[in-house]
CSV table of C-alpha atoms in Angstrom, one decimal:
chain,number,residue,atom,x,y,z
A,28,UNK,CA,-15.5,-19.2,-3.1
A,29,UNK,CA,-11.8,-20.0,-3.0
A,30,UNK,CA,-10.9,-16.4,-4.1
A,31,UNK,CA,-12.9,-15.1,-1.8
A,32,UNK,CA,-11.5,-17.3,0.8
A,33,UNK,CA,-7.9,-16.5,0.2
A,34,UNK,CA,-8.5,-12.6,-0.3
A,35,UNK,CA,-10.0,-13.2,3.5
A,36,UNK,CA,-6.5,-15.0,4.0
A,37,UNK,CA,-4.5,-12.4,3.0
A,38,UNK,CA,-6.3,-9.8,4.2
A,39,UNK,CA,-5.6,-11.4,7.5
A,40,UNK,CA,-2.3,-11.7,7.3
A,41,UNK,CA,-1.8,-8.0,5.7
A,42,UNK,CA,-3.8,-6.4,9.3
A,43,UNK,CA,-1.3,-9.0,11.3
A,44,UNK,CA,1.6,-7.7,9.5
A,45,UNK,CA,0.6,-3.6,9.8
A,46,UNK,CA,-0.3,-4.4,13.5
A,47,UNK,CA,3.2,-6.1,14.2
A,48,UNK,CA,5.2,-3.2,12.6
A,49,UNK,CA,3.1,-0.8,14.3
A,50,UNK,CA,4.4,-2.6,17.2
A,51,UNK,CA,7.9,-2.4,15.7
A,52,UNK,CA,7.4,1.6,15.5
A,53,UNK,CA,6.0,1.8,19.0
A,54,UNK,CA,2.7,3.4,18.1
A,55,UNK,CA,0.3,4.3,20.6
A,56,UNK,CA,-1.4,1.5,21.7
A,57,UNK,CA,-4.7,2.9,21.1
A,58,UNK,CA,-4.4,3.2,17.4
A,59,UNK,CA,-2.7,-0.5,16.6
A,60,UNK,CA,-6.7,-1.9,15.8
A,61,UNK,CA,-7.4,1.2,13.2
A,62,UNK,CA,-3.3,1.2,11.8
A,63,UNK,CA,-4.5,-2.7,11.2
A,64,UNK,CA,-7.5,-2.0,9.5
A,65,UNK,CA,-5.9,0.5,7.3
A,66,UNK,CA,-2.9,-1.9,6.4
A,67,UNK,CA,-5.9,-4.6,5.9
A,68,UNK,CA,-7.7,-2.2,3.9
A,69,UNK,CA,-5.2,-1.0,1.3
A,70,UNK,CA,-4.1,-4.8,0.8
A,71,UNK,CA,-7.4,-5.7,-0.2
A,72,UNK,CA,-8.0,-2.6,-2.5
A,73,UNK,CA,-4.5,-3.9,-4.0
A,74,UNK,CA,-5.5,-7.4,-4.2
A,75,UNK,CA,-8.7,-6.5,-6.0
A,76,UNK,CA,-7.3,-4.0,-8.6
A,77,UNK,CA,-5.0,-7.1,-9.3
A,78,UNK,CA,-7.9,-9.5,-9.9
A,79,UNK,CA,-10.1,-6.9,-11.5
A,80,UNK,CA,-7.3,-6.0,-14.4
A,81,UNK,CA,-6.3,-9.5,-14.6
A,82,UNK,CA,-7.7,-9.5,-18.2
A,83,UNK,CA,-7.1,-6.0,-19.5
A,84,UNK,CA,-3.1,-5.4,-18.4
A,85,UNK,CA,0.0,-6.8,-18.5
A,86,UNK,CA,1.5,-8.4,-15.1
A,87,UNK,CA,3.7,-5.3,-14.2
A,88,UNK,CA,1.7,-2.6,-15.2
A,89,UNK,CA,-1.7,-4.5,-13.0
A,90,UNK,CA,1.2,-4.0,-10.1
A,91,UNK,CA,2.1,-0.4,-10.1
A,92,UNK,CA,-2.2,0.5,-10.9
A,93,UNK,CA,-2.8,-1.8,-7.7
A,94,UNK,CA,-0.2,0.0,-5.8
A,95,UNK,CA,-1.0,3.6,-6.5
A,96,UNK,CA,-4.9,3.1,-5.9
A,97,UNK,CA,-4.2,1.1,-2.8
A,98,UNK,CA,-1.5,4.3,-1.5
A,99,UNK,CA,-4.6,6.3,-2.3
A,100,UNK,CA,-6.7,4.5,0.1
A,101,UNK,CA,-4.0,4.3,2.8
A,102,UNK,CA,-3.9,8.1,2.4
A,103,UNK,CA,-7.7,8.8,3.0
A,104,UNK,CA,-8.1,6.5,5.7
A,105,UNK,CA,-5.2,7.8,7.7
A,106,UNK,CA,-6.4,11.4,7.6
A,107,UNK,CA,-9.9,9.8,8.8
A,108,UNK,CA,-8.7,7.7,11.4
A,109,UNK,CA,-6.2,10.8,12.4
A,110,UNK,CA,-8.8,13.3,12.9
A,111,UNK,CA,-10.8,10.3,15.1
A,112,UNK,CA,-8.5,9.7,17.5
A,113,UNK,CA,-6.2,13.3,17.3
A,114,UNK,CA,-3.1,11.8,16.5
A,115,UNK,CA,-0.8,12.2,13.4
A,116,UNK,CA,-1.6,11.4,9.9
A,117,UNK,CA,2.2,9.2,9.7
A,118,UNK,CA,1.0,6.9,12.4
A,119,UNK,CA,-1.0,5.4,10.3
A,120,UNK,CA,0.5,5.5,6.9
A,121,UNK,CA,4.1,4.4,8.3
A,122,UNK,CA,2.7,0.7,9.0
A,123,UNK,CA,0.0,0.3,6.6
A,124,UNK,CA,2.6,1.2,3.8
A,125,UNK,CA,4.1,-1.9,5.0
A,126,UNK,CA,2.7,-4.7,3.0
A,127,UNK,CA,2.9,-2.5,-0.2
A,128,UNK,CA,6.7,-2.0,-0.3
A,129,UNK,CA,8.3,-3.9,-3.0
A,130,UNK,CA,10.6,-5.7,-1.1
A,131,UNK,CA,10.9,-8.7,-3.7
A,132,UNK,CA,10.8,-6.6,-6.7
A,133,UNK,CA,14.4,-4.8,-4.9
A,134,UNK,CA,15.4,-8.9,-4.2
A,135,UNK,CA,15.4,-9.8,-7.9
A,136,UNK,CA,17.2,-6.6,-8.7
A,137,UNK,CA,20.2,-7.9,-6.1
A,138,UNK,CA,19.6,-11.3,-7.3
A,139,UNK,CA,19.9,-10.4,-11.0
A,140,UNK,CA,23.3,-8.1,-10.0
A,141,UNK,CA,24.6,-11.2,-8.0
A,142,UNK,CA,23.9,-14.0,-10.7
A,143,UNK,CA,25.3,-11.6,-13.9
A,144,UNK,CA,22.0,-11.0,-15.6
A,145,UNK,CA,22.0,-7.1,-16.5
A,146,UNK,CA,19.6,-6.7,-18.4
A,147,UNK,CA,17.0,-8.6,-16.1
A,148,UNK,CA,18.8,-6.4,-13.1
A,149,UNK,CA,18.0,-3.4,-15.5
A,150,UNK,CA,14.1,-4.4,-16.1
A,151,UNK,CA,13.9,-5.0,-12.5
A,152,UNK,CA,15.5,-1.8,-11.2
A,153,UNK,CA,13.1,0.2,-13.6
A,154,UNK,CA,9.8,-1.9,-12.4
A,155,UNK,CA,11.1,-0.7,-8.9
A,156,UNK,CA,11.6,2.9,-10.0
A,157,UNK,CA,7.5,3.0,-10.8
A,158,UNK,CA,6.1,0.9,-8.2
A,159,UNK,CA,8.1,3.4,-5.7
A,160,UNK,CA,7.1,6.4,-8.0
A,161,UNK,CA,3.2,5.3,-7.7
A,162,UNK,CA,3.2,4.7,-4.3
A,163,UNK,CA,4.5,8.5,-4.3
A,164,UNK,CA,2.3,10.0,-6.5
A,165,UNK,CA,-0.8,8.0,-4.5
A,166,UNK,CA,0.2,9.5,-1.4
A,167,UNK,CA,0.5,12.7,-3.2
A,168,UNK,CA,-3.0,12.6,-4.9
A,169,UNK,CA,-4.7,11.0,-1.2
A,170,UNK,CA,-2.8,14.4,0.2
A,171,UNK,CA,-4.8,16.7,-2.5
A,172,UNK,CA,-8.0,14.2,-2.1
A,173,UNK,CA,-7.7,15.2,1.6
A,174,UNK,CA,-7.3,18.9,1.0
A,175,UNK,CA,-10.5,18.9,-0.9
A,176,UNK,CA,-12.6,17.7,1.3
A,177,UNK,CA,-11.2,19.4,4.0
A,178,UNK,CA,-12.6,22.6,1.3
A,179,UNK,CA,-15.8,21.1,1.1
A,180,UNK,CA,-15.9,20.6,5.1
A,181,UNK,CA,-15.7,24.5,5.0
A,182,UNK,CA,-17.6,25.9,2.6
């Protein structure tokens, strides 16, 4: 019950957080409730690939699985909600990529350099490298994900 309670929580908090940069990047109006849901949507998937793997991975590696199949999802529902309301695909996946940016993984890499710690500034920088580098190849595999159902749409 608490689990489920505080995945509510943050899913919250991820819609409120897509919605406000939405905001930020002066989206249409129109599309702030789906660019929220999308946001709300990948967080969750993340959130849950985290607690799903909990006992078969390591920490990091639970991180960068969570964060490519969660891109995935932002991918897919932004071409869905795109084609629903005629916009483009970025209005979308600009602010729901929000919450998955790993903002505090580039912190302790400053925070390592400041303090004098290399080699945790090292470990850091390279957990950074494939968090960014799965978030790129999710969008990448959502983009061929898309292109084959768009096949299957005309065949």
């Amino acid at each position: 019950m608490l689990v489920l309670l505080q995945l509510l929580s943050q899913m919250i908090l991820a819609y409120i957080g897509t919605l406000s940069f939405g905001i930020i990047l002066n989206i249409p109006r129109r599309t702030l409730n789906r660019a929220g849901i999308v946001g709300a949507s990948a967080w969750l998937t993340y959130e849950l690939v985290l607690l799903c793997t909990q006992q078969m991975m390591d920490k990091n590696w639970r991180i960068v699985l969570g964060s490519f199949i969660a891109t995935n999802v932002i991918g897919v529902l932004s071409l869905t909600m795109s084609r629903a309301q005629k916009v483009p695909m970025l209005i979308y996946s600009i602010p729901a990529i929000f919450p998955l940016v790993p903002g505090g993984q580039a912190y302790q890499v400053v925070r390592s350099l400041v303090t004098g710690n290399r080699d945790d500034a090292v470990a850091n920088f390279e957990l950074l490298v494939i968090i960014i580098g799965a978030i790129a190849a999710g969008f990448w595999l959502a983009e061929l994900i898309n292109r084959l159902r768009g096949m299957n749409r005309l065949t």
